[in-house]
């Protein structure tokens, strides 16, 4: 890794892909494929990429289109190292943004209730359609205690998230 002066102070750039991570924080480029729970899903949306990206990354507006999220607040601009607090399914979560490639990719994660999560979102536009892919891994003691139940719960939550995102983006 090298420091890149074209990125904000306190960030580093990886040589291979240009993704940015907070200084002192190792860039996370993928979920932990060896974690006890890994869910990978995708949906195709008939809306412009700029609108889909804006909707998905406007964290404070998540409760407006996703009823599973009762509160969400970003501390500062959406950039590597930023944190956001959100409440979903009765859990208060604080996530750290690890990487942002505008219009293409965002990675966040962190611990919540003993679960260490990593969430990778990718966006690809082709022929006026946007494919959103989500990959998430969970590890930690609660996950080891009930991996199947938590995998099912995560899958259901992500399916709902993607469907609601699709519905909202296609309404615009």
CSV table of C-alpha atoms in Angstrom, one decimal:
chain,number,residue,atom,x,y,z
A,1,UNK,CA,0.0,0.0,0.0
A,2,UNK,CA,1.1,3.5,-0.7
A,3,UNK,CA,-0.1,6.9,0.4
A,4,UNK,CA,-1.7,8.7,-2.5
A,5,UNK,CA,-1.8,12.5,-2.4
A,6,UNK,CA,-4.9,12.6,-4.6
A,7,UNK,CA,-6.9,11.1,-1.8
A,8,UNK,CA,-7.9,12.9,1.4
A,9,UNK,CA,-5.4,13.1,4.2
A,10,UNK,CA,-5.5,10.0,6.4
A,11,UNK,CA,-6.4,7.6,3.6
A,12,UNK,CA,-4.3,5.1,1.7
A,13,UNK,CA,-4.7,3.7,-1.8
A,14,UNK,CA,-4.1,0.1,-2.7
A,15,UNK,CA,-1.8,-0.5,-5.8
A,16,UNK,CA,-4.1,-3.1,-7.4
A,17,UNK,CA,-7.5,-1.5,-7.5
A,18,UNK,CA,-7.4,2.1,-6.4
A,19,UNK,CA,-9.8,1.5,-3.5
A,20,UNK,CA,-9.4,3.7,-0.5
A,21,UNK,CA,-9.3,2.7,3.1
A,22,UNK,CA,-8.9,4.8,6.3
A,23,UNK,CA,-5.2,5.3,7.3
A,24,UNK,CA,-4.2,2.6,9.8
A,25,UNK,CA,-7.1,0.4,8.8
A,26,UNK,CA,-6.4,-2.5,6.4
A,27,UNK,CA,-8.6,-2.2,3.3
A,28,UNK,CA,-11.4,-4.7,3.2
A,29,UNK,CA,-12.0,-5.8,-0.4
A,30,UNK,CA,-14.2,-8.8,0.1
A,31,UNK,CA,-16.3,-10.6,2.7
A,32,UNK,CA,-14.7,-13.3,4.8
A,33,UNK,CA,-15.5,-16.3,2.7
A,34,UNK,CA,-14.5,-18.6,5.6
A,35,UNK,CA,-16.9,-16.9,8.0
A,36,UNK,CA,-19.7,-19.2,9.4
A,37,UNK,CA,-22.3,-17.0,7.6
A,38,UNK,CA,-21.9,-15.7,4.1
A,39,UNK,CA,-24.8,-14.5,2.0
A,40,UNK,CA,-24.4,-13.4,-1.6
A,41,UNK,CA,-27.4,-11.9,-3.5
A,42,UNK,CA,-28.1,-9.7,-6.5
A,43,UNK,CA,-31.0,-7.8,-8.1
A,44,UNK,CA,-31.4,-5.9,-11.4
A,45,UNK,CA,-33.0,-2.5,-11.3
A,46,UNK,CA,-34.5,-0.6,-14.2
A,47,UNK,CA,-33.2,2.9,-13.2
A,48,UNK,CA,-30.2,5.0,-13.9
A,49,UNK,CA,-27.1,4.1,-12.0
A,50,UNK,CA,-26.7,7.6,-10.5
A,51,UNK,CA,-30.2,7.4,-9.0
A,52,UNK,CA,-29.7,3.9,-7.6
A,53,UNK,CA,-26.3,4.8,-6.1
A,54,UNK,CA,-27.7,8.1,-4.6
A,55,UNK,CA,-30.6,6.2,-3.0
A,56,UNK,CA,-28.4,3.5,-1.6
A,57,UNK,CA,-25.8,5.8,-0.2
A,58,UNK,CA,-28.1,8.4,1.3
A,59,UNK,CA,-27.9,6.7,4.7
A,60,UNK,CA,-30.1,9.2,6.6
A,61,UNK,CA,-32.9,8.4,4.1
A,62,UNK,CA,-32.8,4.6,4.6
A,63,UNK,CA,-35.8,4.7,7.0
A,64,UNK,CA,-37.8,6.5,4.3
A,65,UNK,CA,-37.8,3.5,1.9
A,66,UNK,CA,-36.8,0.5,4.1
A,67,UNK,CA,-39.2,-0.1,7.0
A,68,UNK,CA,-36.8,-2.5,8.6
A,69,UNK,CA,-34.5,0.5,9.4
A,70,UNK,CA,-36.0,2.7,12.1
A,71,UNK,CA,-33.1,5.2,12.3
A,72,UNK,CA,-29.9,6.0,10.4
A,73,UNK,CA,-27.4,8.8,10.7
A,74,UNK,CA,-24.0,9.3,9.0
A,75,UNK,CA,-21.3,11.2,10.9
A,76,UNK,CA,-19.9,13.4,8.3
A,77,UNK,CA,-19.5,12.8,4.5
A,78,UNK,CA,-19.7,9.3,3.1
A,79,UNK,CA,-16.0,8.5,2.9
A,80,UNK,CA,-13.6,5.9,4.1
A,81,UNK,CA,-13.3,6.0,7.8
A,82,UNK,CA,-16.7,7.6,8.3
A,83,UNK,CA,-19.1,5.9,10.7
A,84,UNK,CA,-22.8,5.7,10.6
A,85,UNK,CA,-25.3,4.5,13.3
A,86,UNK,CA,-28.4,2.7,12.3
A,87,UNK,CA,-31.2,0.6,14.0
A,88,UNK,CA,-32.5,-2.4,12.2
A,89,UNK,CA,-34.4,-5.4,13.5
A,90,UNK,CA,-34.0,-4.1,17.0
A,91,UNK,CA,-30.2,-3.9,16.8
A,92,UNK,CA,-28.3,-0.7,17.2
A,93,UNK,CA,-25.3,-0.9,14.8
A,94,UNK,CA,-22.4,1.4,14.2
A,95,UNK,CA,-20.7,0.7,10.9
A,96,UNK,CA,-17.4,2.0,9.5
A,97,UNK,CA,-17.1,2.8,5.8
A,98,UNK,CA,-14.0,1.0,4.5
A,99,UNK,CA,-14.1,1.7,0.8
A,100,UNK,CA,-16.0,3.9,-1.6
A,101,UNK,CA,-15.8,3.9,-5.3
A,102,UNK,CA,-18.6,6.3,-6.3
A,103,UNK,CA,-21.2,4.6,-8.5
A,104,UNK,CA,-19.4,1.3,-8.3
A,105,UNK,CA,-18.7,-0.1,-4.9
A,106,UNK,CA,-19.1,0.5,-1.1
A,107,UNK,CA,-17.8,-1.6,1.7
A,108,UNK,CA,-18.7,-1.2,5.4
A,109,UNK,CA,-18.7,-3.3,8.5
A,110,UNK,CA,-17.9,-3.6,12.1
A,111,UNK,CA,-19.0,-5.3,15.3
A,112,UNK,CA,-22.6,-5.4,16.6
A,113,UNK,CA,-23.9,-7.5,19.5
A,114,UNK,CA,-20.8,-9.8,19.2
A,115,UNK,CA,-21.2,-10.3,15.4
A,116,UNK,CA,-18.4,-9.0,13.2
A,117,UNK,CA,-19.9,-8.1,9.8
A,118,UNK,CA,-18.4,-7.1,6.5
A,119,UNK,CA,-20.8,-5.9,3.8
A,120,UNK,CA,-19.7,-5.3,0.2
A,121,UNK,CA,-22.1,-3.7,-2.3
A,122,UNK,CA,-21.2,-3.5,-6.0
A,123,UNK,CA,-23.2,-1.7,-8.8
A,124,UNK,CA,-22.8,-2.4,-12.5
A,125,UNK,CA,-24.8,-0.6,-15.2
A,126,UNK,CA,-25.4,-2.3,-18.6
A,127,UNK,CA,-28.0,-1.3,-21.2
A,128,UNK,CA,-29.8,1.0,-18.9
A,129,UNK,CA,-30.2,-1.6,-16.1
A,130,UNK,CA,-28.2,-1.7,-12.9
A,131,UNK,CA,-27.2,-4.9,-11.2
A,132,UNK,CA,-26.7,-4.5,-7.5
A,133,UNK,CA,-24.7,-7.3,-5.8
A,134,UNK,CA,-24.5,-7.7,-2.1
A,135,UNK,CA,-22.1,-9.9,-0.3
A,136,UNK,CA,-22.1,-10.1,3.5
A,137,UNK,CA,-20.2,-12.2,6.0
A,138,UNK,CA,-20.8,-12.6,9.7
A,139,UNK,CA,-18.5,-14.2,12.3
A,140,UNK,CA,-18.3,-14.1,16.1
A,141,UNK,CA,-19.6,-16.2,19.0
A,142,UNK,CA,-23.4,-15.6,18.4
A,143,UNK,CA,-22.9,-16.7,14.8
A,144,UNK,CA,-21.1,-19.9,15.8
A,145,UNK,CA,-23.9,-20.7,18.2
A,146,UNK,CA,-26.6,-20.5,15.5
A,147,UNK,CA,-25.1,-20.3,12.0
A,148,UNK,CA,-28.1,-21.7,10.1
A,149,UNK,CA,-30.7,-19.5,11.8
A,150,UNK,CA,-28.6,-16.4,11.4
A,151,UNK,CA,-27.8,-17.2,7.7
A,152,UNK,CA,-31.5,-17.5,7.1
A,153,UNK,CA,-32.2,-14.2,8.9
A,154,UNK,CA,-29.5,-12.4,7.0
A,155,UNK,CA,-30.6,-13.8,3.7
A,156,UNK,CA,-34.2,-12.7,4.3
A,157,UNK,CA,-33.1,-9.2,5.5
A,158,UNK,CA,-30.9,-8.7,2.4
A,159,UNK,CA,-33.6,-10.0,0.0
A,160,UNK,CA,-36.0,-7.4,1.5
A,161,UNK,CA,-33.4,-4.6,1.3
A,162,UNK,CA,-32.7,-5.3,-2.3
A,163,UNK,CA,-36.4,-5.6,-3.2
A,164,UNK,CA,-37.2,-2.3,-1.4
A,165,UNK,CA,-34.3,-0.6,-3.0
A,166,UNK,CA,-35.4,-1.8,-6.4
A,167,UNK,CA,-39.0,-0.7,-5.9
A,168,UNK,CA,-38.0,2.8,-4.7
A,169,UNK,CA,-35.5,3.3,-7.5
A,170,UNK,CA,-37.9,2.2,-10.2
A,171,UNK,CA,-40.6,4.5,-8.8
A,172,UNK,CA,-38.5,7.6,-9.4
